[in-house]
Each structure stands twice: as C-alpha cells, then as structure tokens.
mmCIF file of C-alpha atoms in Angstrom:
data_model
loop_
_atom_site.group_PDB
_atom_site.id
_atom_site.type_symbol
_atom_site.label_atom_id
_atom_site.label_comp_id
_atom_site.label_asym_id
_atom_site.label_seq_id
_atom_site.Cartn_x
_atom_site.Cartn_y
_atom_site.Cartn_z
ATOM 1 C CA MET A 1 117.844 102.326 90.534
ATOM 2 C CA LYS A 2 114.325 101.021 89.846
ATOM 3 C CA HIS A 3 113.246 102.196 93.295
ATOM 4 C CA LYS A 4 114.475 105.733 92.568
ATOM 5 C CA LEU A 5 112.698 105.802 89.212
ATOM 6 C CA LEU A 6 109.464 104.594 90.817
ATOM 7 C CA VAL A 7 109.604 107.288 93.501
ATOM 8 C CA LEU A 8 110.454 109.943 90.896
ATOM 9 C CA GLY A 9 107.549 108.788 88.731
ATOM 10 C CA LEU A 10 105.100 108.895 91.636
ATOM 11 C CA LEU A 11 106.249 112.381 92.614
ATOM 12 C CA LEU A 12 105.941 113.574 89.022
ATOM 13 C CA CYS A 13 102.388 112.192 88.768
ATOM 14 C CA GLY A 14 101.529 113.823 92.075
ATOM 15 C CA PHE A 15 102.814 117.184 90.937
ATOM 16 C CA LEU A 16 100.812 116.961 87.711
ATOM 17 C CA PHE A 17 97.527 116.307 89.512
ATOM 18 C CA SER A 18 97.929 118.548 92.541
ATOM 19 C CA ASN A 19 96.408 121.807 93.729
ATOM 20 C CA GLN A 20 98.373 125.003 93.242
ATOM 21 C CA ALA A 21 99.661 126.575 96.460
ATOM 22 C CA SER A 22 100.139 130.059 95.107
ATOM 23 C CA ALA A 23 99.578 131.843 91.836
ATOM 24 C CA LYS A 24 103.042 133.410 92.110
ATOM 25 C CA LEU A 25 105.099 130.421 93.204
ATOM 26 C CA LYS A 26 103.303 127.639 91.322
ATOM 27 C CA ILE A 27 104.424 125.102 93.945
ATOM 28 C CA PRO A 28 102.098 122.108 94.116
ATOM 29 C CA ILE A 29 100.946 121.134 97.604
ATOM 30 C CA PHE A 30 98.771 118.116 98.278
ATOM 31 C CA TYR A 31 96.338 119.054 101.008
ATOM 32 C CA SER A 32 92.831 118.366 102.164
ATOM 33 C CA ASN A 33 90.613 120.011 104.703
ATOM 34 C CA GLY A 34 87.263 118.887 106.050
ATOM 35 C CA THR A 35 85.370 116.166 107.803
ATOM 36 C CA THR A 36 87.123 112.804 108.136
ATOM 37 C CA PHE A 37 85.531 109.478 109.083
ATOM 38 C CA LYS A 38 87.394 106.627 110.820
ATOM 39 C CA THR A 39 85.966 103.154 111.426
ATOM 40 C CA ILE A 40 86.528 101.988 115.001
ATOM 41 C CA HIS A 41 84.354 98.810 115.187
ATOM 42 C CA LYS A 42 83.158 96.473 112.453
ATOM 43 C CA LEU A 43 79.458 95.648 112.528
ATOM 44 C CA PRO A 44 77.766 92.510 111.095
ATOM 45 C CA ASP A 45 76.855 92.464 107.393
ATOM 46 C CA SER A 46 73.169 92.711 108.279
ATOM 47 C CA VAL A 47 73.558 96.309 109.522
ATOM 48 C CA LYS A 48 72.662 98.510 106.564
ATOM 49 C CA ILE A 49 71.487 102.066 106.000
ATOM 50 C CA GLU A 50 70.081 103.057 102.613
ATOM 51 C CA GLY A 51 71.285 99.730 101.217
ATOM 52 C CA GLN A 52 74.901 100.271 102.318
ATOM 53 C CA HIS A 53 76.687 98.207 104.967
ATOM 54 C CA VAL A 54 77.871 100.437 107.827
ATOM 55 C CA ASN A 55 80.380 100.198 110.665
ATOM 56 C CA MET A 56 80.770 102.096 113.920
ATOM 57 C CA GLY A 57 83.074 105.085 113.544
ATOM 58 C CA ILE A 58 83.939 108.617 114.508
ATOM 59 C CA ALA A 59 83.758 111.893 112.599
ATOM 60 C CA PHE A 60 86.029 114.898 113.094
ATOM 61 C CA ASP A 61 87.517 117.748 111.096
ATOM 62 C CA GLN A 62 91.074 117.387 109.842
ATOM 63 C CA PHE A 63 93.709 119.297 107.851
ATOM 64 C CA SER A 64 96.089 117.003 105.931
ATOM 65 C CA ILE A 65 99.223 117.558 103.888
ATOM 66 C CA PHE A 66 100.525 114.853 101.555
ATOM 67 C CA TRP A 67 97.723 112.523 102.695
ATOM 68 C CA MET A 68 98.952 112.604 106.294
ATOM 69 C CA PRO A 69 97.013 114.354 109.073
ATOM 70 C CA LEU A 70 98.604 117.510 110.389
ATOM 71 C CA TRP A 71 95.897 119.042 112.535
ATOM 72 C CA ASN A 72 92.611 117.716 113.960
ATOM 73 C CA TYR A 73 89.990 120.178 115.114
ATOM 74 C CA GLY A 74 86.289 120.534 115.775
ATOM 75 C CA THR A 75 84.042 118.220 117.703
ATOM 76 C CA ILE A 76 84.506 114.457 117.626
ATOM 77 C CA GLN A 77 81.296 112.458 117.405
ATOM 78 C CA TYR A 78 80.197 108.862 116.974
ATOM 79 C CA VAL A 79 78.752 108.031 113.554
ATOM 80 C CA VAL A 80 77.993 104.994 111.439
ATOM 81 C CA VAL A 81 80.305 104.943 108.420
ATOM 82 C CA ALA A 82 79.599 103.278 105.065
ATOM 83 C CA ASP A 83 82.169 100.789 103.805
ATOM 84 C CA ASN A 84 83.390 103.303 101.223
ATOM 85 C CA GLY A 85 84.475 105.615 104.060
ATOM 86 C CA GLU A 86 82.957 108.629 102.335
ATOM 87 C CA THR A 87 79.439 108.583 103.759
ATOM 88 C CA ALA A 88 78.443 108.721 107.407
ATOM 89 C CA TRP A 89 75.313 109.198 109.472
ATOM 90 C CA PRO A 90 75.407 110.895 112.895
ATOM 91 C CA LEU A 91 73.964 109.011 115.853
ATOM 92 C CA GLN A 92 71.563 110.243 118.509
ATOM 93 C CA ALA A 93 72.075 109.132 122.119
ATOM 94 C CA GLU A 94 69.320 106.471 121.863
ATOM 95 C CA GLU A 95 70.753 105.014 118.642
ATOM 96 C CA LEU A 96 74.239 104.958 120.120
ATOM 97 C CA SER A 97 73.103 103.116 123.257
ATOM 98 C CA PHE A 98 71.087 100.664 121.114
ATOM 99 C CA LEU A 99 74.154 99.818 118.967
ATOM 100 C CA LYS A 100 76.360 99.614 122.041
ATOM 101 C CA ASP A 101 74.014 97.180 123.830
ATOM 102 C CA THR A 102 73.008 95.116 120.781
ATOM 103 C CA TYR A 103 76.512 94.507 119.397
ATOM 104 C CA LYS A 104 78.392 94.614 122.734
ATOM 105 C CA LEU A 105 80.595 97.512 121.657
ATOM 106 C CA ASP A 106 83.154 98.907 124.067
ATOM 107 C CA LEU A 107 82.636 102.646 123.536
ATOM 108 C CA LYS A 108 83.892 105.436 125.753
ATOM 109 C CA GLU A 109 81.564 108.210 126.903
ATOM 110 C CA LYS A 110 83.485 110.697 124.746
ATOM 111 C CA PRO A 111 84.891 109.538 121.399
ATOM 112 C CA SER A 112 88.612 110.006 120.793
ATOM 113 C CA ILE A 113 90.807 110.094 117.701
ATOM 114 C CA PRO A 114 93.261 107.166 117.231
ATOM 115 C CA LEU A 115 96.826 107.946 118.337
ATOM 116 C CA GLY A 116 98.383 107.623 114.870
ATOM 117 C CA THR A 117 95.916 110.115 113.498
ATOM 118 C CA GLN A 118 96.460 112.458 116.445
ATOM 119 C CA ILE A 119 100.226 112.518 115.905
ATOM 120 C CA GLY A 120 100.256 112.523 112.103
ATOM 121 C CA LEU A 121 102.924 114.747 110.549
ATOM 122 C CA LYS A 122 103.607 116.818 113.658
ATOM 123 C CA PRO A 123 107.047 115.233 114.374
ATOM 124 C CA VAL A 124 108.127 115.758 110.756
ATOM 125 C CA VAL A 125 107.039 119.406 110.828
ATOM 126 C CA LEU A 126 108.862 119.949 114.146
ATOM 127 C CA ILE A 127 112.055 118.406 112.717
ATOM 128 C CA ILE A 128 111.844 120.621 109.618
ATOM 129 C CA ILE A 129 111.353 123.731 111.780
ATOM 130 C CA ALA A 130 114.282 122.699 113.996
ATOM 131 C CA LEU A 131 116.520 122.202 110.929
ATOM 132 C CA ILE A 132 115.537 125.603 109.560
ATOM 133 C CA ILE A 133 116.347 127.261 112.882
ATOM 134 C CA TRP A 134 119.608 125.326 113.145
ATOM 135 C CA GLY A 135 120.523 126.494 109.621
ATOM 136 C CA TYR A 136 120.164 130.128 110.679
ATOM 137 C CA LEU A 137 122.314 129.785 113.799
ATOM 138 C CA PRO A 138 125.834 131.215 113.430
ATOM 139 C CA LYS A 139 128.498 128.608 112.840
ATOM 140 C CA LYS A 140 131.640 128.391 114.949
ATOM 141 C CA LYS A 141 134.717 129.001 112.844
ATOM 142 C CA LYS A 142 137.460 126.425 113.065
ATOM 143 C CA GLU A 143 140.672 127.762 114.493
ATOM 144 C CA GLU A 144 143.094 128.235 111.674
ATOM 145 C CA GLU A 145 146.516 126.720 112.038
ATOM 146 C CA PRO A 146 149.405 129.139 111.992
ATOM 147 C CA ALA A 147 150.961 129.687 108.577
ATOM 148 C CA ASN A 148 154.386 128.717 109.948
ATOM 149 C CA ASP A 149 153.357 125.083 110.344
ATOM 150 C CA GLU A 150 152.430 124.811 106.662
ATOM 151 C CA SER A 151 155.684 126.328 105.493
ATOM 152 C CA ALA A 152 157.698 124.062 107.802
ATOM 153 C CA SER A 153 156.025 120.945 106.425
ATOM 154 C CA ASN A 154 156.630 122.092 102.837
ATOM 155 C CA GLN A 155 160.355 122.502 103.453
ATOM 156 C CA GLU A 156 160.831 118.906 104.584
#
C-alpha cells in the first residue's frame, strides 16, 4: 500500500510541474530535446577547465520522454564534460590526441553512443503501438452452444 501511495505521489508531483502537451487536451508530458553529454572516461582531479574538473565524454542531440531517451540524432563528437554534466567543451583533433596519449584512453576513431542510451524507450513504444494495433483487430466470436443443451441441463 505504501508503495502505491509513493508512486501516486510521485506521479502527482510530476504532473504538477510538467510541460503542457496541448492547449486543448491539457495532458502533461515530460519531455526534453537538445544536446546531451555523457561521460565515457574519468580523468584525474588535476584536469580542470575554467576551475571545473572535467572528464572525457561525448555530445549528441537527443529527444527524451519521461527522462528516458527516445531518439538520438545529429553528430556525435568527443568533448570534455564538467562534473555537473551540464557544461562541455568541444575538442579539436590535436587536443583529443593529446588527451588520448597522456591519459592512455582507449577511444575509437568515431565516437558512439552507449547501448542503453541508443535503445532507450524504443521497445516500450513498439509494445504500445503493437497493443494499440492488436486492440483494433477484429475479435473472433466464440461459438455459441445450442440452446437445446441449456434447456436439457435445466430439466435435470
């Protein structure tokens, strides 16, 4: 019971502080769209930019619903990401090779998005679409038993 109340409370708070999906429907949808930064390698504490410790990461554009990635798009590039995860600095080829050689980082030629982020909510969306389609398919009617069988059982 406490678990249900906690989930209900979290959903209620989310609905109160969410963006409006439509002026007509007034259905709250939690979404975000824009550049996302992911840390892929931790760097020593001595590596700082503008007084902030940074780590090796990637930057890419992402559309998210309910804090889960749905679609990744745009170019993926290597960046150095501040610990807060909100600030990043792009890297030139020379800077990237310097970091790679200095800190012995295993970096691919082309950066890639982690698998969990690539998949995101896609399976959930596919299941919802499949259920909607299944709901619209005509149902097979059960064969009705003859009325004589019911009357025969009532007489006994």
